Structure formats: C-alpha cells, structure tokens
Coordinates of C-alpha atoms in Angstrom, one line a residue:
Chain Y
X1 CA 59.2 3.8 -32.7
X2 CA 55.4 3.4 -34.4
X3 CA 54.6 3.1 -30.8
X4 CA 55.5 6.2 -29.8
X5 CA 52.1 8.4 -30.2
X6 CA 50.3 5.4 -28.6
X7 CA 51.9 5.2 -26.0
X8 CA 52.1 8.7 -25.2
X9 CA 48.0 9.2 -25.7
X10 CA 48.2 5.6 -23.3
X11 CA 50.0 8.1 -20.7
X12 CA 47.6 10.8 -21.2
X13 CA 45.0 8.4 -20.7
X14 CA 46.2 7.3 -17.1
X15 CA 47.1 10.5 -16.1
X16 CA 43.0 11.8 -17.0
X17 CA 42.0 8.6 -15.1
X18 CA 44.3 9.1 -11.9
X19 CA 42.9 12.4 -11.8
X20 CA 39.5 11.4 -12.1
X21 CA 40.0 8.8 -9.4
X22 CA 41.6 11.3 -7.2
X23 CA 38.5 13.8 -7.5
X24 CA 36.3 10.8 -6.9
X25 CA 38.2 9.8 -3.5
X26 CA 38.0 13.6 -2.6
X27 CA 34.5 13.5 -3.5
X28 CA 33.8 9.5 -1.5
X29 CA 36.0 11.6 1.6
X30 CA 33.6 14.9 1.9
X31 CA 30.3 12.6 1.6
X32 CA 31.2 10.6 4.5
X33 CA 32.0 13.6 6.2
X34 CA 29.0 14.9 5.3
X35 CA 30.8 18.0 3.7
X36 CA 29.6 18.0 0.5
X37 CA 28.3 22.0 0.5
X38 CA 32.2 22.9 0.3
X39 CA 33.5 24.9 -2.7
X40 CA 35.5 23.0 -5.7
X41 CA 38.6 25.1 -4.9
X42 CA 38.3 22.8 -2.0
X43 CA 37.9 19.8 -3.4
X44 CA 40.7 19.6 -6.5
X45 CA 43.0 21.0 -3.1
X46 CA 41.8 17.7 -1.5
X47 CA 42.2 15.5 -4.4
X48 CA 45.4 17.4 -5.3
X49 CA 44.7 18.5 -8.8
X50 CA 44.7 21.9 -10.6
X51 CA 41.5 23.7 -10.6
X52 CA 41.0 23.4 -13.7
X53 CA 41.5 19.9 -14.5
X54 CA 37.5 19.5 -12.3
X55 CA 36.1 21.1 -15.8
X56 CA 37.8 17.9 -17.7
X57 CA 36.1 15.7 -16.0
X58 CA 32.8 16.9 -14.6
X59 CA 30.6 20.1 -15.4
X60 CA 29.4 20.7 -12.2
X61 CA 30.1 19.8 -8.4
X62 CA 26.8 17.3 -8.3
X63 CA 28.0 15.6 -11.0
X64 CA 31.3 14.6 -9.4
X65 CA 29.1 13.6 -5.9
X66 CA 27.1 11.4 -8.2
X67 CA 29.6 9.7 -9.7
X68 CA 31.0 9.4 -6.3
X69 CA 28.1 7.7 -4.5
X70 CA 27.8 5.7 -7.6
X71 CA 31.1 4.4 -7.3
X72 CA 30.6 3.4 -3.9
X73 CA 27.3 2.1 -4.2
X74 CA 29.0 -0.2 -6.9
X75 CA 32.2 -1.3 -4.8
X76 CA 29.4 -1.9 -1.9
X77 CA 27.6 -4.3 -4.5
X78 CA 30.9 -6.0 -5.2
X79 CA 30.4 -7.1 -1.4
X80 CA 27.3 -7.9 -0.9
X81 CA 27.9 -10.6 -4.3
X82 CA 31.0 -11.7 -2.3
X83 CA 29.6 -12.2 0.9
X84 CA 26.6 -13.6 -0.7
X85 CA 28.2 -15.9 -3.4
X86 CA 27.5 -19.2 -1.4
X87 CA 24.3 -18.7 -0.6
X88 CA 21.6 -21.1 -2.8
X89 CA 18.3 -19.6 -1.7
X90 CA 18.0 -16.5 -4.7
X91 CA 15.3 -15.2 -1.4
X92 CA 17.9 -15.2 1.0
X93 CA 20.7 -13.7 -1.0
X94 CA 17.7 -10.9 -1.2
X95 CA 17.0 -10.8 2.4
X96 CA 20.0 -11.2 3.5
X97 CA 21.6 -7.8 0.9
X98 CA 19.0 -6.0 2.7
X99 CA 19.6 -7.1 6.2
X100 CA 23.4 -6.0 5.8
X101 CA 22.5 -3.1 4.3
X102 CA 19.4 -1.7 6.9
X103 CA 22.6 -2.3 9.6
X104 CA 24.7 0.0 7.4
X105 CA 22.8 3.4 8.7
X106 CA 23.9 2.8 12.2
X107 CA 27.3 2.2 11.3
X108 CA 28.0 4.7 8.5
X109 CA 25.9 7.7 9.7
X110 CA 26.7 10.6 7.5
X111 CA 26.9 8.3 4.8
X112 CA 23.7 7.1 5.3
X113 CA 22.6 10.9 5.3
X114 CA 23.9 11.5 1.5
X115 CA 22.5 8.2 0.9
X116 CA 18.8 9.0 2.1
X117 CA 18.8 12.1 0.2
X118 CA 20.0 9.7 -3.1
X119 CA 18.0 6.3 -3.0
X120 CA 15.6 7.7 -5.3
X121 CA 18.2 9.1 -8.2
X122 CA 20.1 6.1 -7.3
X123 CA 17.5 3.4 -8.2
X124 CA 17.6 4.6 -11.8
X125 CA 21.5 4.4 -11.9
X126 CA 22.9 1.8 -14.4
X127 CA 25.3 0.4 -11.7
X128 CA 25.3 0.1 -7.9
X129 CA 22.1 -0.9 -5.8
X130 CA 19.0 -1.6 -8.0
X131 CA 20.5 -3.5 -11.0
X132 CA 21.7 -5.8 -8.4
X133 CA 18.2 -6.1 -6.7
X134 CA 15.9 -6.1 -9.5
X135 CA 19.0 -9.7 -10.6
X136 CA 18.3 -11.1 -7.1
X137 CA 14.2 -10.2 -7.0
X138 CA 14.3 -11.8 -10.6
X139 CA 16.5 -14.9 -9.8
X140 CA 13.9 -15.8 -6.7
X141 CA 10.9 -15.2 -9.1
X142 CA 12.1 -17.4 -11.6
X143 CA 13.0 -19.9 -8.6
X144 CA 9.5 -19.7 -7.3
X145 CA 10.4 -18.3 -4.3
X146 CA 8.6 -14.7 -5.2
X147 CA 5.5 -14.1 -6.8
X148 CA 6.0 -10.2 -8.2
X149 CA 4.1 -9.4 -10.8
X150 CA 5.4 -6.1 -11.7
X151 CA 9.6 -6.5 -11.7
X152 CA 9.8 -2.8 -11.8
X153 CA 7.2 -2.2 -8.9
X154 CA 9.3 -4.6 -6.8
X155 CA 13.2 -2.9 -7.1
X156 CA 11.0 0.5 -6.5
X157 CA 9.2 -1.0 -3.1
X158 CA 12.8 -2.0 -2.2
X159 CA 14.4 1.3 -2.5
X160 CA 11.7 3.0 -0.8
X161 CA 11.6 0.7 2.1
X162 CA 15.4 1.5 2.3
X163 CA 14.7 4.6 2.3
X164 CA 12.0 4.9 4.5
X165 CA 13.8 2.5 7.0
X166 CA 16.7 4.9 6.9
X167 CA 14.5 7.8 7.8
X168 CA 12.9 5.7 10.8
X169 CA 16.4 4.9 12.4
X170 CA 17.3 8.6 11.7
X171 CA 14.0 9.9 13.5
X172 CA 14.3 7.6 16.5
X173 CA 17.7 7.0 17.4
X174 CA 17.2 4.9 19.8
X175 CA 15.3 2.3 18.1
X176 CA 17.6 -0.9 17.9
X177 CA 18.9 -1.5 13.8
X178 CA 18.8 -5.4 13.8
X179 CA 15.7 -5.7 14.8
X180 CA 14.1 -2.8 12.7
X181 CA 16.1 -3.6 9.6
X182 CA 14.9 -7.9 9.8
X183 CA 11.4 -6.8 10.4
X184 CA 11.7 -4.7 7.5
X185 CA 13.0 -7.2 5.4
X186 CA 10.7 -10.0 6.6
X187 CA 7.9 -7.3 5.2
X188 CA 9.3 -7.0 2.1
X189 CA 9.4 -10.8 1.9
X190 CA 5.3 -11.4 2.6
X191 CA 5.0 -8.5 0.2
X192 CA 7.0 -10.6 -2.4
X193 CA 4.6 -13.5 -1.1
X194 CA 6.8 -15.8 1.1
X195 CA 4.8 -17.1 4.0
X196 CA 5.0 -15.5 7.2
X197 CA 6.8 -18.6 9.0
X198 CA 9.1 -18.7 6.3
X199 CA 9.9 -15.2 5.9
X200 CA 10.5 -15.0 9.9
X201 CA 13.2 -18.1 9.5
X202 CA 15.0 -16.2 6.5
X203 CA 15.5 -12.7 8.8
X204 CA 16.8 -14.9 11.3
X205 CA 19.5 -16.7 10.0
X206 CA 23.4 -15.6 11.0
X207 CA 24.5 -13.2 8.8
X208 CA 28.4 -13.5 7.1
X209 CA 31.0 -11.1 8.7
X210 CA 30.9 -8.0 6.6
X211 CA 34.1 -6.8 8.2
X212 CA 35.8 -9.8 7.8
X213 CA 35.8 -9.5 4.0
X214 CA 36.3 -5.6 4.2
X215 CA 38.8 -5.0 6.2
X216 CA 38.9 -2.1 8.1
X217 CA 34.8 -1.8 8.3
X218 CA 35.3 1.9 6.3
X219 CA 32.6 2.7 3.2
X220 CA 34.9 3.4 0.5
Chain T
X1 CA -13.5 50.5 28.1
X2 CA -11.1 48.0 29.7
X3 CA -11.8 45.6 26.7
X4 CA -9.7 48.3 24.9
X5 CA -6.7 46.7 25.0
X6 CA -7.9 43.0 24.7
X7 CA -10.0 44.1 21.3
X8 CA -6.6 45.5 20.0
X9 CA -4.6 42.6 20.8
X10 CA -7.4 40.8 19.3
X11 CA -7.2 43.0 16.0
X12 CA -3.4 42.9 16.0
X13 CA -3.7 38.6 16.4
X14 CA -6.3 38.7 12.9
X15 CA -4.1 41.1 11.4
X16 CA -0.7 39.1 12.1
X17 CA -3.1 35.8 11.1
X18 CA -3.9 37.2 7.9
X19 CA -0.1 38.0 7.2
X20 CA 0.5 34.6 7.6
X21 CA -2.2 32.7 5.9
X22 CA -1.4 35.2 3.0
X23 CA 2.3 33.9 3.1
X24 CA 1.5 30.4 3.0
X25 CA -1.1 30.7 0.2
X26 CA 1.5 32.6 -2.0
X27 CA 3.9 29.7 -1.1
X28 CA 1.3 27.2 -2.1
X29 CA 1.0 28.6 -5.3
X30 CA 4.9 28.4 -5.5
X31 CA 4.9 25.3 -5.1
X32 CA 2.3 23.9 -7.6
X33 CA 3.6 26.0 -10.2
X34 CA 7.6 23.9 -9.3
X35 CA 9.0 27.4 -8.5
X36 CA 10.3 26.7 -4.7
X37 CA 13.2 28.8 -5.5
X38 CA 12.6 32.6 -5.6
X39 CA 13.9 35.0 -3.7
X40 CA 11.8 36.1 -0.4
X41 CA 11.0 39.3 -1.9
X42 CA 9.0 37.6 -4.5
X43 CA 6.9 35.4 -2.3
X44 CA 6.1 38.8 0.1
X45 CA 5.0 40.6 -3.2
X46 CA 3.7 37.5 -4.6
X47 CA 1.5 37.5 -0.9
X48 CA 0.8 41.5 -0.7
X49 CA 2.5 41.9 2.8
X50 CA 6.1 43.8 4.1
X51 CA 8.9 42.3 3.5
X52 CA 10.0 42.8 6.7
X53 CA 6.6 40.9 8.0
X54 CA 8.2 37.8 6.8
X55 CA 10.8 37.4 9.2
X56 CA 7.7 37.9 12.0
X57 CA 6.2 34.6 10.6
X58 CA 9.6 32.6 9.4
X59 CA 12.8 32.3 10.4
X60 CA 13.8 31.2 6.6
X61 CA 12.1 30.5 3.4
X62 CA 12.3 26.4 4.1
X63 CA 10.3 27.2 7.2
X64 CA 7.8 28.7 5.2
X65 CA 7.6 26.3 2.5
X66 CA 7.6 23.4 5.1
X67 CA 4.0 25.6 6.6
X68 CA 2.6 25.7 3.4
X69 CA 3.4 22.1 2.6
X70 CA 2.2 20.8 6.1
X71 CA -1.6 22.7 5.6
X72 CA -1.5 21.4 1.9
X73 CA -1.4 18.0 3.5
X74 CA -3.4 18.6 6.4
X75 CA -6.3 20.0 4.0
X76 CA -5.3 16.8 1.7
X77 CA -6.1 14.8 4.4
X78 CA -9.1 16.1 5.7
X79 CA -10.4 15.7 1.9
X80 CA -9.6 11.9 2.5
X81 CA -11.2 12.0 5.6
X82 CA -14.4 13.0 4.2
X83 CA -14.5 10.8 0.7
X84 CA -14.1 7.4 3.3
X85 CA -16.3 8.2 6.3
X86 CA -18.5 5.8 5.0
X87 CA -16.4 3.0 4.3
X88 CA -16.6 0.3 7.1
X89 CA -13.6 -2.0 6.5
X90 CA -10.7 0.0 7.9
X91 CA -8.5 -2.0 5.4
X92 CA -10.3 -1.0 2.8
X93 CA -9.9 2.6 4.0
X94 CA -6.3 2.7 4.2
X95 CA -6.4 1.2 0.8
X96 CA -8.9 3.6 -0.9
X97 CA -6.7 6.6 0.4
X98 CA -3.2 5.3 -1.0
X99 CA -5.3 4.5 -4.2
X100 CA -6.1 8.1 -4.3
X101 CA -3.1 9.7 -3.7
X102 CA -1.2 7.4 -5.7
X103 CA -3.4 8.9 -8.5
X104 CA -2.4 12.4 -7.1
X105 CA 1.1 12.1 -9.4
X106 CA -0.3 12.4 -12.8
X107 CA -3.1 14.7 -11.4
X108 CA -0.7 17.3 -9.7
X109 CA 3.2 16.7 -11.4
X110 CA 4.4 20.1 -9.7
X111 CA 3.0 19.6 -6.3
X112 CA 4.4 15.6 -6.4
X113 CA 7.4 16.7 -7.1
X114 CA 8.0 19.0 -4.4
X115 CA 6.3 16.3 -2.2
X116 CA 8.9 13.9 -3.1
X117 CA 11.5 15.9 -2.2
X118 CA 9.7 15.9 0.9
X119 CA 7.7 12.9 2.3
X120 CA 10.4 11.3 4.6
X121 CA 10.4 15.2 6.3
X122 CA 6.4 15.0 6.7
X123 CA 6.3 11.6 7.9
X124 CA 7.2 12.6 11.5
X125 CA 4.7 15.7 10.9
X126 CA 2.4 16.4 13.5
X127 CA -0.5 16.7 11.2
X128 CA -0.7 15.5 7.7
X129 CA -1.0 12.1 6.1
X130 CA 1.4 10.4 8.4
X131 CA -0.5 10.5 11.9
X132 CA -3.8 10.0 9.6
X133 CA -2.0 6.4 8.1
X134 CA -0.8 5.5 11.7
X135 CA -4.8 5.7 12.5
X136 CA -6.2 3.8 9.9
X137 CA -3.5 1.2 10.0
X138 CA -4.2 0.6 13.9
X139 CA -7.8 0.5 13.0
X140 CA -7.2 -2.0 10.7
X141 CA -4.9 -4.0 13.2
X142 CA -7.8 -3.5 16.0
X143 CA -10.4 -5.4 13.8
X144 CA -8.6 -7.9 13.3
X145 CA -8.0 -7.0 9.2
X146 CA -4.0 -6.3 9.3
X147 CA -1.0 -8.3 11.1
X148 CA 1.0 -5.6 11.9
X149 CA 4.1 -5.7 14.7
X150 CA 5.1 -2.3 14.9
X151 CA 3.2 0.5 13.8
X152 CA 5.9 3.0 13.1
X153 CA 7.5 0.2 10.7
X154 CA 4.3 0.1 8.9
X155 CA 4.1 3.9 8.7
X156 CA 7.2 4.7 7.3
X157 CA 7.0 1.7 4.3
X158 CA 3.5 3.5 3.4
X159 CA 5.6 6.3 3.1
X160 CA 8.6 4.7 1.6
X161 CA 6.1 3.1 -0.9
X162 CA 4.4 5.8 -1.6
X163 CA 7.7 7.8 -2.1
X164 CA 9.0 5.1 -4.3
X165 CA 5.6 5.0 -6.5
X166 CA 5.8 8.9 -6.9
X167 CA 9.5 8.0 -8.3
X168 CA 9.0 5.3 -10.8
X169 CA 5.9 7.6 -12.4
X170 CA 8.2 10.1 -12.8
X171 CA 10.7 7.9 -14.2
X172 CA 8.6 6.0 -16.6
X173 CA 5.9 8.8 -17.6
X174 CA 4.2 6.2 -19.9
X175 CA 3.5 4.0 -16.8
X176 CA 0.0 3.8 -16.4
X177 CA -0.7 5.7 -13.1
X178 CA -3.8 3.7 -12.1
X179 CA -2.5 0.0 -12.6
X180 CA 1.0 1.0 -10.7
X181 CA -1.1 2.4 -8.0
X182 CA -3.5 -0.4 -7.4
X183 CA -0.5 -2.5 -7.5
X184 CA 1.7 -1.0 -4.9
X185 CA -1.5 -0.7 -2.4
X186 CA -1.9 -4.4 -3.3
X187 CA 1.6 -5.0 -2.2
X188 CA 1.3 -3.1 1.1
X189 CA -2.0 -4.8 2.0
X190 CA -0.1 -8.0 1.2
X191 CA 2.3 -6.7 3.8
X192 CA -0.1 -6.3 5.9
X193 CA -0.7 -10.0 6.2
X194 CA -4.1 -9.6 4.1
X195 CA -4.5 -12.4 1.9
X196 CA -3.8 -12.1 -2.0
X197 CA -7.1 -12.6 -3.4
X198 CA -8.1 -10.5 -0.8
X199 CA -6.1 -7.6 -1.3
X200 CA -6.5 -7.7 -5.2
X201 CA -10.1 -7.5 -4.3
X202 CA -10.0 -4.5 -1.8
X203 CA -7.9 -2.7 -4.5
X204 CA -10.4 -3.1 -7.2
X205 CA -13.2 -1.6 -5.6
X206 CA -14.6 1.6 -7.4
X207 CA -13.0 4.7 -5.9
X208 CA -15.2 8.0 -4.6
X209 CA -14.7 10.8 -7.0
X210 CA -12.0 13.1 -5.5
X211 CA -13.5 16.1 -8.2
X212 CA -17.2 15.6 -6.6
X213 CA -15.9 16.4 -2.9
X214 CA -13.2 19.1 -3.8
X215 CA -15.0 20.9 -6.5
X216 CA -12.2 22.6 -8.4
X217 CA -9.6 19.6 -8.5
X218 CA -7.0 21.7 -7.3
X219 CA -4.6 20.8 -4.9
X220 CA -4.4 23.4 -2.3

C-alpha cells in the first residue's frame, strides 16, 4: 500500500519518457527526410501525442531537432566504440571513426545535410561526436602516437575537416567517398604528426562491416 | 544624335549600378552590425532606393546577402593580396593570410559570425578567399614547399579549419585569438607536409599591419 504514490509518479514517469522518445523518433524521422521546416502540429501527429504534451518536453521545435541529432549522434558513437573495441592502435581507432564516418555522407544523404549544417553546435555537445574524439585524440597522445599540443585545437580541426569534407562530397558529387574521406583522414593524421608512410598504411587498412553490426544500414 | 539611345542605356546601366551597389552596401552594414534578419523594406530604406527596385537586383533577400558577402570577401582578399605581394615563400603566404584572418574573429565578432554561418557556401565562390587559397596553395605545391595530392582536399580543410577556429573562439571567448591562430596555421602547414620546426617558424614571423593598408580597420 506505501507503494502506491510511488508507483503511480513511476508511471507518470514512463509515460513523460515514452512521449519524449516518441517526439524524438518523429523528430530522428523528418531529419532524415530532410523535413525538418514542418509545423509541430505535424510532428506530435507523427509521434502520436497531444499538442500539447511538445510544450512538456521542449520549448521550441529546434530544441526537439537538437536533442534529436544528439541522440543519434550518441547511438552512432555507441558504434563506432563497438566496431572499434578490438582495435589496439588509439591512432587507428581515430582514423578508422573517421574513415566510417567521411563514407557516411554518401550513404545517408539528407542526414548528412542536417548534419553539415550542425557539426559546429555539435562539437560543443556533452554527448555524441566530439567527447568521443577529443577520448580517442587523447588516448593516441598519451600513447605517443600524436603529438597535439592544443587538445581543444585538435577535436575542433576534426570537426571542421568533417565538415568541410562533407561540403566537398556535397559540391562534387561525383567525386568518389573512399578515396576522399582516407585522404582526408591520412591529413588529419600528418597534422597530428604521424609520418606520411605511416599515416598512408593506417587509411589503408580493411575497415569492420558497419552493417554487419547495425543491421539494416538505417541512421537511427 | 544616334549616340542618343546608347548614352541613355548607358545612364540607365550607372543608374541601375548605383541601385545595386547601394543595396549591397546597406546589406554590408546589416551584416556587421548581426542584423541579417530585417524585413526587405528596411534594407531598401536602409539603401535610399524603391522598394520595388529590389526585386530588379534580387530574387530574395539571401541573394542579396550572399552579394554583399561575396564583395566583402572579394575586397577582403584583395586587402590580402596587397599586405603579401612582397613575400617570396608562397608557404609563408598562405600562412601569413590564415594568420590574419584568423585574427579577423576577435577584430570583427558580427561579421565572423555571419561568416560562419557561411564559409562552406563561399568556398565554391567564384571570387573570394577560396579561389585565392587554391592559388597560393598550388604555388606553394609548384616550388616545391607543400606535398599536397589534391588541391580541392586542401581547399576545403583550410576552410573547414578556418571554420572550426572561427567556432572554438566563439566558444571559449577567453581563448587567446593570436596563439589559437598561429596554432591552427601551424597544423595546416604541417598538413601540408612542411616540417614542424619549419612550420612553427613560418607561423612566427611578424605579420604586416592589416590597419596600415586598410586605413579605417573596418571590414567592408
């Protein structure tokens, strides 16, 4: 019986959070889309939800599409640590996060749109992307795989060249992502101060099977 | 007599010249002061011309902000142009202008932020900074100085890192502007395949005084 208030406020509790989810999967649903100029209306219809209940959770629209990307950004980090657990080399669990990711705009297009107009807001986010590359650039410093003086510079030079690597394969569509995204990566490398030679041998290894461990090869 | 016509085209060309410089100067000042988002009527009072004249020039506002952006750079550029035309090492001019307008954040906060918003759109500009980097850096890869494979590669991560510096200054606005600077261009010579010592010399040299040349210090 003491119970009772608990477990109703443990109800209440799931129900806020299934909501929230929902307005998140709506959100995660319009970015790859590439819809994300649509009303609210539209979106608690899509998640299923009152009207109302958006205001619970989030004061505006680009608050929900933050938390949104964030989210993914954070389940797309839970990968790249999977599919890079084994690896010893702290540089190649770097170079090869990037090299999976670079391949990423060719296969997730309007995802990479919402993405490349993010990068920036998301390299200060708490979760997701940057914490995970400023661990990685950090692990092959102390290593002595990188020399990077400033650890800040570094994770900012990283989300730039993603960025700007992004932009590239937007502008020229065309240009071949493997190749563009290693050379990008091997860059980064002599600008963390690997040797040429060496940084050529770590964009060249095989890379593990993303959709093996994912599934159905979908973003979210 | 039958220059009649010609001389009143030729006063109806000035005329609809003037219109549009006018336009783009009133959008310039829009832009250093952060205030991108007024209504059209504003800029064409703002500028002294028709409202209806606008729609002569520019399809939409963006159009016209892009303009104005485009001849800020351009003028930018030319202002670079003429501060290293007597600098022989071509690495040492790429790195004197990123040192420059790395400094341009703290200098200009209004203007870099729009600019941000902006770079990855006015890196496949036709006039601007990008086709002046693509110079420099082939320069640089003609004598010898920079190891460069693909040109457009080594564009866009001067733009990503210049992108990503404009980012973490705005983040961090305690971060000393000069040192962060040096130390990206550093980075990107490394990159480059220039040697470390090398590069941390090039990036220590004493840079031209950007007031002396352009007078005012303003940006447009």
């Amino acid at each position: 019986m003491s119970n009772a208030p608990t477990e109703q406020a443990n109800r209440l509790d799931r129900r806020k959070a299934r909501t929230r989810a929902a307005l998140i999967r709506a959100a995660q649903t319009l970015i790859a889309e590439g819809r994300t100029n649509v009303p609210i209306l539209e979106i608690t219809q899509a998640a299923d939800v009152g009207m109302g209940s958006f205001y619970n959770h989030f004061e505006t629209k680009e608050q929900l599409f933050e938390a949104a990307l964030e989210a993914v950004m954070d389940g797309y980090g839970q990968l790249l640590d999977a599919l890079t657990a084994d690896i010893e080399d702290p540089a190649e669990v770097f170079a090869c996060s990037f090299r999976l990711t670079g391949r990423l705009y060719r296969r997730e297009p309007e995802l990479s749109l919402v993405l490349l107009n993010n990068v920036l807001r998301l390299l200060s986010a708490d979760n997701g992307l940057a914490p995970r590359a400023r661990r990685d650039i950090a692990a092959a410093v102390d290593a002595g795989r990188f020399t990077v003086e400033d650890l800040d510079v570094a994770v900012t030079m990283t989300a730039g060249a993603l960025l700007a690597l992004g932009q590239l394969l937007h502008n020229q569509p065309e240009r071949d992502v493997e190749e563009t995204t290693d050379r990008v990566t091997e860059d980064l490398l002599r600008m963390f101060g690997v040797q040429r030679r060496q940084a050529h041998r770590i964009c060249s290894l095989p890379l593990p099977d993303i959709d093996a461990v994912r599934g159905d090869g979908s973003a979210a």
